[in-house]
């Protein structure tokens, strides 16, 4: 089976300079993928450097969604934007996934408008992987939903578990609930009620996970509302940047420390690769009738390539069908429980 | 003026072994402080090693609040606990501050019960300093209040600004609101309304701060609800632990990397001291009619000493009076605004 990915080539801080180069690299790395380069043809073609790649095609789209454009405006006024056209291709079955480094709010809104939600899912959620002491953890929601009900958190759990089950071939990934204490009595009402629902969900629910547990890797999937998830993600990014700055400052303090830096360089290099956020680039927008992956706006070629890989992986492992199946099972279980309690 | 600190010697993971040694060190480091060692006398005395310190006195208290005890039980059933007696000493004017490494929930509840709140403040908040690229930032609330109204966030801002104004001698510390975007339209309803109130508060409000802005040092004080604050704090702790583990693993991989570690040791040492969480130990419980500082439960002697220093500093710089003054001014401003609008 060939996987076709529609790429919004105009999105992100660097546009085609990054997206087209990454697409070229993507089709060269994988025999089973095709890419549709969506955007302003005249701006895309130069970056192909005349390369003849039968598995790369350009699909012209005349408009571009700006990084600061309101989602509502992007839906209404830009029907021929690269983002919209890429999502249309997924809806029409010409591509199996869409990848964009553009405006997150617009991508969420247009995805929802064009692709619609999977049955039983109220809202899309943003899910990404973070490194942990023992591997990595998938966290959602990372910012799509600022207010969530307990039921939304359960839907996130089902979607996250389905994703991890698919791409990591795990039967029953463990699911944790981000909270401010491990005991059941901790947290706000939404989180307490979500814990009760998760216990009865049939998922492999391991209970509350505190902030520090996230990076200990105590669960494969951790769910939270989008406000908390976004803060946790950005606080982590900010902290890593600060520590990197401090490390650079200390190593460049004087000739002696610069010598030490030389000696430590290979070690620091390995260390950096291990926590390299570029390897983790590509957040899945889950809950839609189609695979949509959001790349960091500032992504470079390597980083955008990770997002493309992530999208192809989700197609190959049939993530959508797994989420639907899980939601079905959940609905049947609820019906059974209700009929039993009559 | 002498500053007298009542120390709950039985709290924390290590009890008197840490608290009493830190107290000895504390009075030796500062000429202007006294310490009242509160707890089971027979368990405290051995750690004094027969030292004659006129500025250290023992106040026997027969009970101990367990680390996992419910706050309600601690209030009702343990009227002679070291924690309770230390707070009683503050209420009765025999000490100006209380420091404890014990059960956070119990310390919050007993403090509120014994000391009562300052006029105009509804709830106490936990405030601590975190290092940033340019200095440090005081963040509150870090876990006392899981649900907050916009008005609570404004009270936190006033308390945080008063604390920073006092201990850092700053006239108008900048105050930010933790949010998931810098634009006004971002965030949930509570945060949006809080931003409006903060704009009219007379504080030096600098707007929304994203998670990564926290460690960039874009504001002196950052306010958030206790759920988000606690997650941000613990995620940071967990991330630092994971990075330290990775660094150790990489440096101990083989003889060559161990040699590199030797060369890099002084640099890594300086780096570690710079982000040493022990220097930042001691969270203030703000909003009470008395100074209460909570030490990390696992604190060692150095770390607990930082918490003692923090308490003495808050007394010397008159934090309580500053918060009261600020609240007064706020109340008058509100009355004026209301009378103008009639």
XYZ file of C-alpha atoms in Angstrom:
684
model
C 0.000 0.000 0.000
C 1.189 3.483 -0.834
C 0.689 6.268 1.683
C -0.075 9.661 0.194
C 0.527 12.730 2.337
C -0.803 16.167 1.433
C 1.689 18.786 2.588
C 0.687 22.380 3.283
C 3.893 23.774 1.812
C 3.179 27.424 2.649
C 2.769 27.011 6.420
C 5.399 27.581 9.096
C 8.062 30.215 9.609
C 10.095 29.074 6.595
C 7.456 27.916 4.077
C 8.560 25.946 0.981
C 12.250 26.328 1.829
C 11.698 23.795 4.596
C 8.556 21.932 3.600
C 9.590 21.108 0.009
C 13.119 20.047 0.934
C 11.699 17.847 3.696
C 9.196 16.337 1.240
C 11.976 15.450 -1.217
C 13.892 13.792 1.576
C 10.718 12.057 2.786
C 9.954 10.284 -0.506
C 13.619 9.328 -0.870
C 13.686 7.789 2.604
C 10.500 5.736 2.160
C 9.636 3.546 -0.845
C 5.951 3.410 0.039
C 5.065 7.108 0.222
C 3.867 9.813 -2.156
C 3.592 13.502 -1.350
C 1.301 16.149 -2.776
C 2.941 19.551 -2.435
C 0.110 22.015 -1.898
C 0.688 25.745 -2.318
C 1.713 28.474 -4.727
C 3.377 26.563 -7.549
C 5.882 29.306 -8.429
C 7.135 29.352 -4.877
C 7.339 25.565 -4.563
C 9.052 24.630 -7.818
C 12.411 26.395 -7.196
C 13.042 24.229 -4.125
C 12.671 21.025 -6.130
C 15.937 21.937 -7.884
C 14.640 20.277 -11.042
C 14.552 16.904 -9.312
C 12.427 14.335 -11.117
C 10.503 12.504 -8.411
C 7.498 10.594 -9.727
C 6.210 10.298 -6.163
C 6.082 14.088 -5.691
C 3.328 16.142 -7.327
C 2.456 19.799 -6.975
C -1.131 20.907 -6.401
C -1.430 24.654 -6.866
C -3.381 26.616 -4.230
C -3.454 30.376 -4.600
C -3.866 31.549 -0.995
C -1.937 31.314 2.272
C -3.311 31.332 5.821
C -1.239 33.817 7.817
C 0.270 32.713 11.132
C -1.773 35.311 13.042
C -5.010 34.998 11.049
C -8.216 34.254 12.946
C -9.496 30.702 12.386
C -12.960 32.011 11.477
C -11.519 34.279 8.764
C -9.313 31.480 7.442
C -12.391 29.249 6.983
C -14.622 31.900 5.451
C -12.307 33.929 3.292
C -9.585 31.565 2.084
C -11.181 28.636 0.329
C -8.124 28.189 -1.869
C -5.481 28.310 0.843
C -2.769 25.640 0.856
C -4.027 24.455 4.248
C -7.632 24.144 3.105
C -6.775 22.430 -0.158
C -4.492 19.923 1.604
C -7.364 19.021 3.951
C -9.816 18.838 1.024
C -7.491 16.253 -0.564
C -7.761 14.113 2.589
C -11.542 14.471 2.679
C -11.792 13.470 -0.994
C -9.602 10.423 -0.500
C -6.759 11.695 -2.695
C -4.447 11.759 0.316
C -4.487 9.773 3.553
C -2.957 12.454 5.761
C -2.272 16.170 5.913
C 0.795 17.789 7.484
C 1.064 21.510 8.175
C 3.428 23.796 10.089
C 0.918 26.651 9.837
C -1.369 28.508 12.214
C -2.557 25.958 14.818
C -5.936 27.521 15.508
C -6.758 27.718 11.793
C -5.594 24.139 11.189
C -7.835 22.913 14.028
C -10.845 24.860 12.799
C -10.479 24.023 9.101
C -9.784 20.341 9.879
C -12.940 20.151 11.912
C -14.932 21.994 9.252
C -13.624 19.968 6.306
C -13.089 16.498 7.780
C -15.711 16.430 10.594
C -15.325 14.497 13.861
C -15.275 10.722 14.308
C -18.518 9.317 15.791
C -18.646 9.781 19.555
C -15.849 12.355 19.710
C -16.900 15.900 20.606
C -13.668 17.775 20.061
C -10.296 17.253 18.442
C -7.287 17.095 20.748
C -3.616 17.792 20.142
C -1.380 14.871 21.062
C 2.416 14.736 21.018
C 5.146 12.487 22.337
C 7.639 13.673 24.962
C 10.823 11.865 26.010
C 10.842 10.197 29.440
C 13.433 8.480 31.587
C 12.262 5.134 30.214
C 11.121 5.927 26.668
C 8.415 8.402 25.871
C 4.896 9.431 26.761
C 2.038 10.691 24.613
C 0.280 13.671 26.176
C -3.070 15.189 25.191
C -4.651 17.695 24.999
C -1.831 20.162 24.421
C -3.897 23.239 23.761
C -6.932 22.659 21.551
C -9.485 22.745 24.384
C -9.149 25.194 27.257
C -12.179 23.876 29.141
C -12.871 20.166 29.232
C -15.568 18.016 30.796
C -14.734 14.655 32.427
C -16.232 12.958 29.352
C -13.842 14.854 27.077
C -10.900 13.637 29.120
C -12.137 10.056 28.676
C -12.393 10.582 24.913
C -8.828 11.909 24.947
C -7.752 8.785 26.821
C -9.375 6.516 24.244
C -7.821 8.411 21.359
C -4.377 8.517 22.977
C -4.463 4.816 23.835
C -5.580 3.960 20.296
C -2.749 6.026 18.809
C -0.076 4.475 21.030
C -1.596 1.020 20.569
C -1.331 1.480 16.807
C 2.047 3.096 16.282
C 3.832 1.191 19.048
C 2.010 -2.110 18.607
C 0.986 -2.255 22.239
C -2.095 -4.119 23.273
C -3.048 -2.149 26.366
C -1.038 1.033 26.769
C -1.234 2.483 30.273
C -3.200 5.713 30.700
C -2.667 8.271 33.465
C -4.575 11.399 34.450
C -2.474 14.518 35.079
C -3.263 15.747 38.582
C -1.707 17.564 41.528
C -1.478 14.505 43.768
C -1.618 10.761 43.420
C -4.473 10.246 45.872
C -8.061 10.015 44.586
C -9.163 13.004 46.686
C -6.781 15.390 44.941
C -7.600 17.793 42.133
C -10.625 19.704 40.919
C -14.095 18.264 40.302
C -13.518 17.631 36.606
C -10.415 15.567 37.251
C -12.001 13.604 40.112
C -15.001 12.685 37.987
C -12.759 11.833 35.018
C -10.838 9.409 37.255
C -14.074 7.620 38.143
C -15.058 7.345 34.481
C -11.595 6.153 33.473
C -11.703 3.393 36.096
C -14.822 2.027 34.419
C -13.632 2.629 30.862
C -11.947 -0.690 30.220
C -8.730 1.190 29.464
C -5.523 0.278 31.317
C -5.954 3.259 33.670
C -3.102 3.644 36.160
C -4.577 6.559 38.111
C -3.350 10.069 38.783
C 0.044 11.153 37.509
C 1.760 14.201 38.984
C 3.799 16.645 36.933
C 7.079 14.949 37.797
C 5.616 11.528 36.977
C 5.172 12.679 33.387
C 8.920 12.557 32.722
C 9.438 9.475 34.878
C 7.416 7.603 32.282
C 4.852 6.142 34.694
C 2.253 5.956 31.891
C 2.254 5.560 28.093
C -0.509 8.127 27.702
C -1.295 11.069 29.974
C -4.491 13.090 29.571
C -5.258 16.626 30.749
C -7.217 19.653 29.591
C -5.626 21.786 26.906
C -4.801 24.679 29.227
C -2.801 22.535 31.631
C -1.252 20.503 28.809
C -0.141 23.580 26.909
C 1.399 25.128 30.028
C 3.200 21.854 30.850
C 4.595 21.618 27.306
C 5.714 25.232 27.051
C 7.149 25.311 30.577
C 9.225 22.281 29.563
C 10.416 23.966 26.375
C 11.314 27.118 28.286
C 13.165 25.201 30.985
C 15.235 23.235 28.457
C 16.143 26.466 26.662
C 17.211 28.069 29.938
C 19.325 25.073 30.967
C 20.966 24.969 27.527
C 21.767 28.677 27.855
C 23.269 28.175 31.333
C 25.345 25.237 30.086
C 26.662 27.263 27.149
C 27.473 30.184 29.434
C 29.362 27.989 31.892
C 31.333 26.209 29.165
C 32.354 29.489 27.522
C 33.335 31.263 30.733
C 37.147 31.120 30.220
C 39.863 29.260 28.223
C 39.868 26.400 30.751
C 36.126 25.816 30.568
C 36.279 26.070 26.780
C 38.877 23.292 26.848
C 36.552 21.250 29.046
C 33.790 21.886 26.522
C 35.983 20.394 23.814
C 36.475 17.250 25.881
C 32.804 17.030 26.769
C 31.551 17.813 23.261
C 30.829 14.237 22.113
C 29.040 13.466 25.373
C 26.974 16.644 25.300
C 26.217 15.883 21.662
C 24.820 12.444 22.524
C 22.886 13.964 25.398
C 21.375 16.596 23.127
C 20.354 14.060 20.501
C 18.576 12.114 23.202
C 16.307 14.999 24.168
C 16.274 16.583 20.700
C 12.819 18.071 20.371
C 13.145 17.891 16.586
C 12.841 14.109 16.781
C 9.585 14.628 18.650
C 8.171 17.156 16.205
C 4.690 16.476 14.863
C 1.594 16.649 17.021
C -1.432 14.599 15.969
C -4.821 16.294 15.784
C -6.906 13.386 17.017
C -10.646 12.814 16.755
C -11.047 13.873 13.121
C -12.133 11.720 10.166
C -8.665 11.961 8.741
C -5.060 12.091 9.843
C -3.743 15.588 10.468
C -0.304 16.294 11.895
C 0.799 19.723 13.076
C 4.489 20.536 12.877
C 6.114 23.215 15.024
C 6.041 26.499 13.116
C 9.788 26.951 13.472
C 10.616 23.423 12.295
C 13.632 22.903 10.046
C 13.982 20.221 7.344
C 14.894 17.397 9.748
C 12.185 18.376 12.168
C 9.460 18.729 9.507
C 10.569 15.323 8.222
C 9.755 13.820 11.648
C 6.229 15.215 11.352
C 5.875 13.665 7.868
C 7.088 10.303 9.233
C 4.588 10.528 12.050
C 1.730 11.096 9.613
C 2.777 8.169 7.401
C 3.085 5.932 10.479
C -0.419 6.824 11.606
C -1.771 5.856 8.175
C 0.191 2.593 7.983
C -0.941 1.494 11.440
C -4.537 2.424 10.859
C -4.966 4.776 13.795
C -8.361 6.084 12.679
C -9.958 2.645 12.498
C -8.588 1.821 15.932
C -10.042 4.949 17.497
C -13.427 4.232 15.882
C -13.363 0.623 17.047
C -12.492 1.690 20.579
C -15.269 4.286 20.632
C -17.762 1.676 19.377
C -16.747 -0.786 22.070
C -17.056 1.989 24.651
C -20.552 2.888 23.469
C -21.662 -0.767 23.554
C -20.195 -1.185 27.032
C -22.141 1.836 28.224
C -25.356 0.467 26.755
C -24.720 -2.879 28.478
C -24.015 -1.202 31.797
C -27.166 0.831 31.502
C -29.329 -2.164 30.582
C -27.848 -4.106 33.508
C -28.678 -1.329 35.894
C -32.332 -1.278 34.803
C 15.251 44.092 65.993
C 15.471 40.374 66.658
C 13.563 37.974 64.421
C 12.166 34.927 66.198
C 11.282 31.918 64.060
C 9.200 29.027 65.405
C 10.411 25.820 63.768
C 8.220 22.740 63.445
C 11.094 20.360 64.171
C 9.129 17.140 63.660
C 7.970 17.814 60.083
C 9.571 16.591 56.880
C 11.097 13.300 55.839
C 14.043 13.613 58.240
C 12.576 15.432 61.267
C 14.934 16.840 63.935
C 18.012 15.379 62.254
C 17.633 18.059 59.607
C 15.543 20.768 61.257
C 17.597 21.097 64.463
C 20.964 21.065 62.688
C 19.667 23.692 60.257
C 18.402 25.790 63.194
C 21.830 25.682 64.891
C 23.442 26.784 61.659
C 20.765 29.467 61.168
C 21.389 31.239 64.495
C 25.135 31.027 63.928
C 24.837 32.601 60.477
C 22.648 35.507 61.611
C 23.228 37.742 64.668
C 19.675 39.022 64.670
C 17.688 35.783 64.833
C 16.313 33.485 67.525
C 14.748 30.098 66.948
C 12.151 28.231 68.976
C 12.543 24.507 68.382
C 9.048 23.067 68.619
C 8.527 19.321 69.032
C 9.208 16.301 71.196
C 12.004 17.493 73.494
C 13.678 14.102 73.848
C 13.964 13.786 70.089
C 15.235 17.338 69.589
C 17.897 17.580 72.319
C 20.288 14.894 70.953
C 20.806 16.874 67.761
C 21.927 19.965 69.670
C 25.071 18.011 70.643
C 25.145 19.871 73.966
C 25.676 23.175 72.133
C 24.917 26.191 74.319
C 23.077 28.622 72.096
C 21.219 31.313 74.021
C 19.271 32.153 70.868
C 17.881 28.618 70.581
C 15.124 27.436 72.904
C 13.103 24.240 72.923
C 9.323 24.325 73.229
C 7.997 20.829 73.904
C 4.974 19.656 71.881
C 3.831 16.086 72.394
C 2.239 15.247 69.044
C 3.298 15.009 65.427
C 1.184 15.556 62.293
C 1.861 12.634 59.959
C 2.804 13.345 56.345
C -0.338 11.585 55.080
C -2.749 12.787 57.774
C -5.939 14.547 56.671
C -5.884 18.293 57.376
C -9.250 18.081 59.144
C -7.969 15.389 61.514
C -4.770 17.325 62.150
C -6.802 20.357 63.244
C -9.329 18.491 65.380
C -7.290 15.755 66.993
C -3.772 17.117 67.403
C -3.918 20.320 69.396
C -0.436 19.715 70.789
C 1.310 18.908 67.515
C 4.628 20.609 66.757
C 3.013 22.236 63.720
C 0.056 23.601 65.674
C 2.157 24.850 68.579
C 4.612 26.586 66.230
C 1.693 28.427 64.609
C 0.189 29.239 68.028
C 3.492 30.921 68.914
C 3.159 33.153 65.848
C -0.463 33.992 66.670
C 0.492 34.878 70.263
C 3.345 37.132 69.170
C 6.078 34.955 70.655
C 7.474 34.299 67.189
C 7.273 36.315 63.990
C 7.335 33.392 61.580
C 6.786 29.652 61.400
C 8.738 27.235 59.198
C 7.676 23.639 58.586
C 8.670 20.815 56.252
C 5.553 18.872 57.230
C 2.308 17.889 55.528
C 1.387 20.784 53.179
C -2.377 20.353 53.387
C -2.299 20.284 57.185
C 0.018 23.302 57.351
C -2.346 25.249 55.089
C -5.428 24.278 57.084
C -3.957 24.829 60.554
C -2.365 28.137 59.485
C -5.703 29.368 58.256
C -7.475 28.132 61.390
C -4.947 29.537 63.865
C -3.735 32.723 62.176
C -6.784 33.690 60.061
C -6.623 35.545 56.756
C -5.539 39.129 56.148
C -8.444 41.525 55.451
C -9.615 41.292 51.840
C -7.871 37.981 51.099
C -10.138 34.966 50.615
C -7.605 32.179 50.438
C -3.949 31.583 51.177
C -1.672 30.904 48.210
C 1.640 29.103 47.944
C 4.382 31.226 46.402
C 7.923 30.198 45.547
C 10.818 31.550 43.506
C 12.125 29.757 40.416
C 15.360 30.552 38.563
C 15.073 32.251 35.158
C 17.479 33.190 32.380
C 17.754 36.678 33.875
C 17.293 36.133 37.628
C 14.224 34.569 39.140
C 10.455 34.698 39.146
C 7.941 34.297 41.971
C 5.046 32.067 40.995
C 1.733 31.614 42.794
C -0.454 29.704 43.453
C 1.529 26.476 43.428
C -1.153 24.144 44.693
C -3.256 25.544 47.541
C -6.307 26.355 45.390
C -7.439 24.028 42.615
C -10.276 26.294 41.495
C -9.798 30.036 41.420
C -11.994 32.973 40.467
C -10.581 35.970 38.561
C -10.712 37.918 41.845
C -8.540 35.290 43.537
C -5.931 35.635 40.809
C -5.883 39.392 41.397
C -5.381 38.816 45.138
C -2.499 36.470 44.303
C -1.001 39.184 42.106
C -1.196 41.740 44.921
C 0.359 39.343 47.421
C 3.108 38.261 45.035
C 3.955 41.837 44.072
C 4.027 42.838 47.752
C 6.372 39.957 48.581
C 8.773 40.711 45.739
C 8.553 44.444 46.434
C 9.540 43.761 50.038
C 12.296 41.182 49.790
C 13.859 42.565 46.609
C 13.304 46.250 47.343
C 11.537 46.840 44.067
C 8.990 49.578 43.745
C 6.784 48.139 41.024
C 7.569 44.503 40.264
C 6.099 43.327 36.958
C 3.207 40.888 37.142
C 2.244 38.386 34.432
C -0.697 36.032 34.033
C 0.125 32.457 33.023
C -1.814 31.661 29.858
C -1.643 29.577 26.689
C -1.027 32.502 24.374
C 0.073 36.107 24.592
C -2.983 37.550 22.879
C -5.902 38.824 24.983
C -8.353 36.410 23.335
C -6.460 33.334 24.549
C -7.278 31.194 27.558
C -10.375 30.250 29.516
C -12.982 32.651 30.879
C -11.365 32.938 34.316
C -8.038 33.967 32.865
C -9.577 36.421 30.401
C -11.551 38.144 33.156
C -8.523 38.157 35.465
C -6.534 39.950 32.751
C -9.187 42.684 32.595
C -9.131 43.105 36.371
C -5.331 43.139 36.471
C -5.210 45.904 33.864
C -7.267 48.097 36.203
C -5.498 47.016 39.379
C -2.762 49.640 39.486
C -0.209 46.825 39.504
C 2.568 46.780 36.911
C 0.704 44.183 34.834
C 2.620 43.027 31.751
C -0.097 40.778 30.296
C -0.213 37.100 29.476
C 2.888 34.977 29.954
C 3.189 31.609 28.211
C 4.800 28.594 29.803
C 8.145 29.222 28.126
C 8.038 32.891 29.141
C 8.138 31.789 32.776
C 11.798 30.732 32.514
C 12.698 33.585 30.177
C 12.049 35.890 33.103
C 9.545 38.144 31.346
C 7.869 39.018 34.676
C 8.886 39.255 38.348
C 5.644 37.648 39.489
C 3.483 35.167 37.586
C 0.023 34.202 38.813
C -2.049 31.134 37.983
C -4.506 28.804 39.683
C -3.061 26.174 42.001
C -3.720 23.275 39.646
C -1.796 24.789 36.753
C 0.930 26.145 39.063
C 1.459 22.802 40.739
C 1.664 20.978 37.402
C 4.130 23.576 36.049
C 6.327 23.244 39.150
C 6.323 19.450 39.249
C 6.776 19.062 35.495
C 9.857 21.274 35.864
C 11.201 19.180 38.747
C 10.619 15.975 36.805
C 12.251 17.341 33.671
C 15.360 18.485 35.538
C 15.660 15.067 37.188
C 15.357 13.334 33.825
C 17.959 15.578 32.193
C 20.349 15.051 35.123
C 19.886 11.286 34.750
C 20.576 11.428 30.996
C 23.683 13.560 31.579
C 24.997 11.104 34.199
C 24.295 8.163 31.896
C 26.099 9.764 28.964
C 29.125 10.763 31.049
C 29.470 7.267 32.521
C 29.052 5.393 29.239
C 32.730 4.358 28.801
C 36.280 5.233 29.999
C 36.545 8.040 27.462
C 33.314 9.729 28.510
C 34.309 9.298 32.148
C 37.520 11.166 31.357
C 35.473 13.897 29.694
C 33.338 14.029 32.829
C 36.458 14.691 34.881
C 37.369 17.610 32.635
C 33.845 18.965 32.663
C 33.311 18.465 36.389
C 34.002 22.042 37.556
C 31.809 23.454 34.804
C 28.971 21.038 35.491
C 29.373 21.876 39.189
C 28.908 25.590 38.559
C 25.973 24.832 36.301
C 24.322 22.712 38.981
C 24.784 25.327 41.666
C 23.101 27.828 39.409
C 19.899 25.819 39.147
C 20.214 24.191 42.597
C 16.650 23.800 43.793
C 17.919 23.738 47.391
C 18.743 27.438 47.139
C 15.137 28.007 46.138
C 13.641 25.948 48.942
C 10.974 27.594 51.050
C 7.549 28.451 49.696
C 5.636 31.290 51.360
C 2.040 30.712 52.420
C 0.710 34.167 51.605
C -2.500 35.843 52.748
C -2.327 34.810 56.411
C -1.970 37.074 59.453
C 1.502 35.743 60.040
C 4.526 34.536 58.114
C 4.516 30.850 57.303
C 7.129 29.169 55.125
C 6.812 25.623 53.836
C 10.004 23.706 53.192
C 10.163 20.759 50.818
C 9.556 17.562 52.816
C 12.777 15.997 51.577
C 14.910 19.067 52.403
C 18.386 18.545 53.845
C 20.177 20.878 56.268
C 21.311 23.372 53.617
C 17.942 23.379 51.954
C 15.942 23.772 55.178
C 18.317 26.620 56.055
C 17.227 28.421 52.872
C 13.618 28.165 54.040
C 14.594 29.617 57.459
C 16.416 32.487 55.721
C 13.382 33.154 53.581
C 11.155 33.408 56.667
C 13.538 35.771 58.461
C 13.778 37.926 55.317
C 10.004 38.193 55.077
C 9.873 39.398 58.690
C 12.716 41.893 58.293
C 11.194 43.409 55.161
C 7.722 43.614 56.608
C 5.910 41.620 53.960
C 2.649 41.381 55.912
C 2.269 45.130 56.342
C 2.973 45.619 52.661
C 0.299 43.164 51.598
C -2.218 44.830 53.948
C -1.338 48.276 52.675
C -1.714 47.136 49.076
C -5.091 45.526 49.813
C -6.268 48.712 51.533
C -5.229 50.828 48.583
C -7.003 48.410 46.244
C -10.199 48.567 48.281
C -10.136 52.383 48.360
C -9.479 52.490 44.609
C -12.493 50.264 44.060
C -14.688 52.489 46.214
C -13.511 55.562 44.281
C -14.175 53.897 40.940
C -17.631 52.894 42.087
C -18.497 56.354 43.407
C -17.239 57.894 40.150
C -19.429 55.603 38.127
C -22.565 56.641 40.050
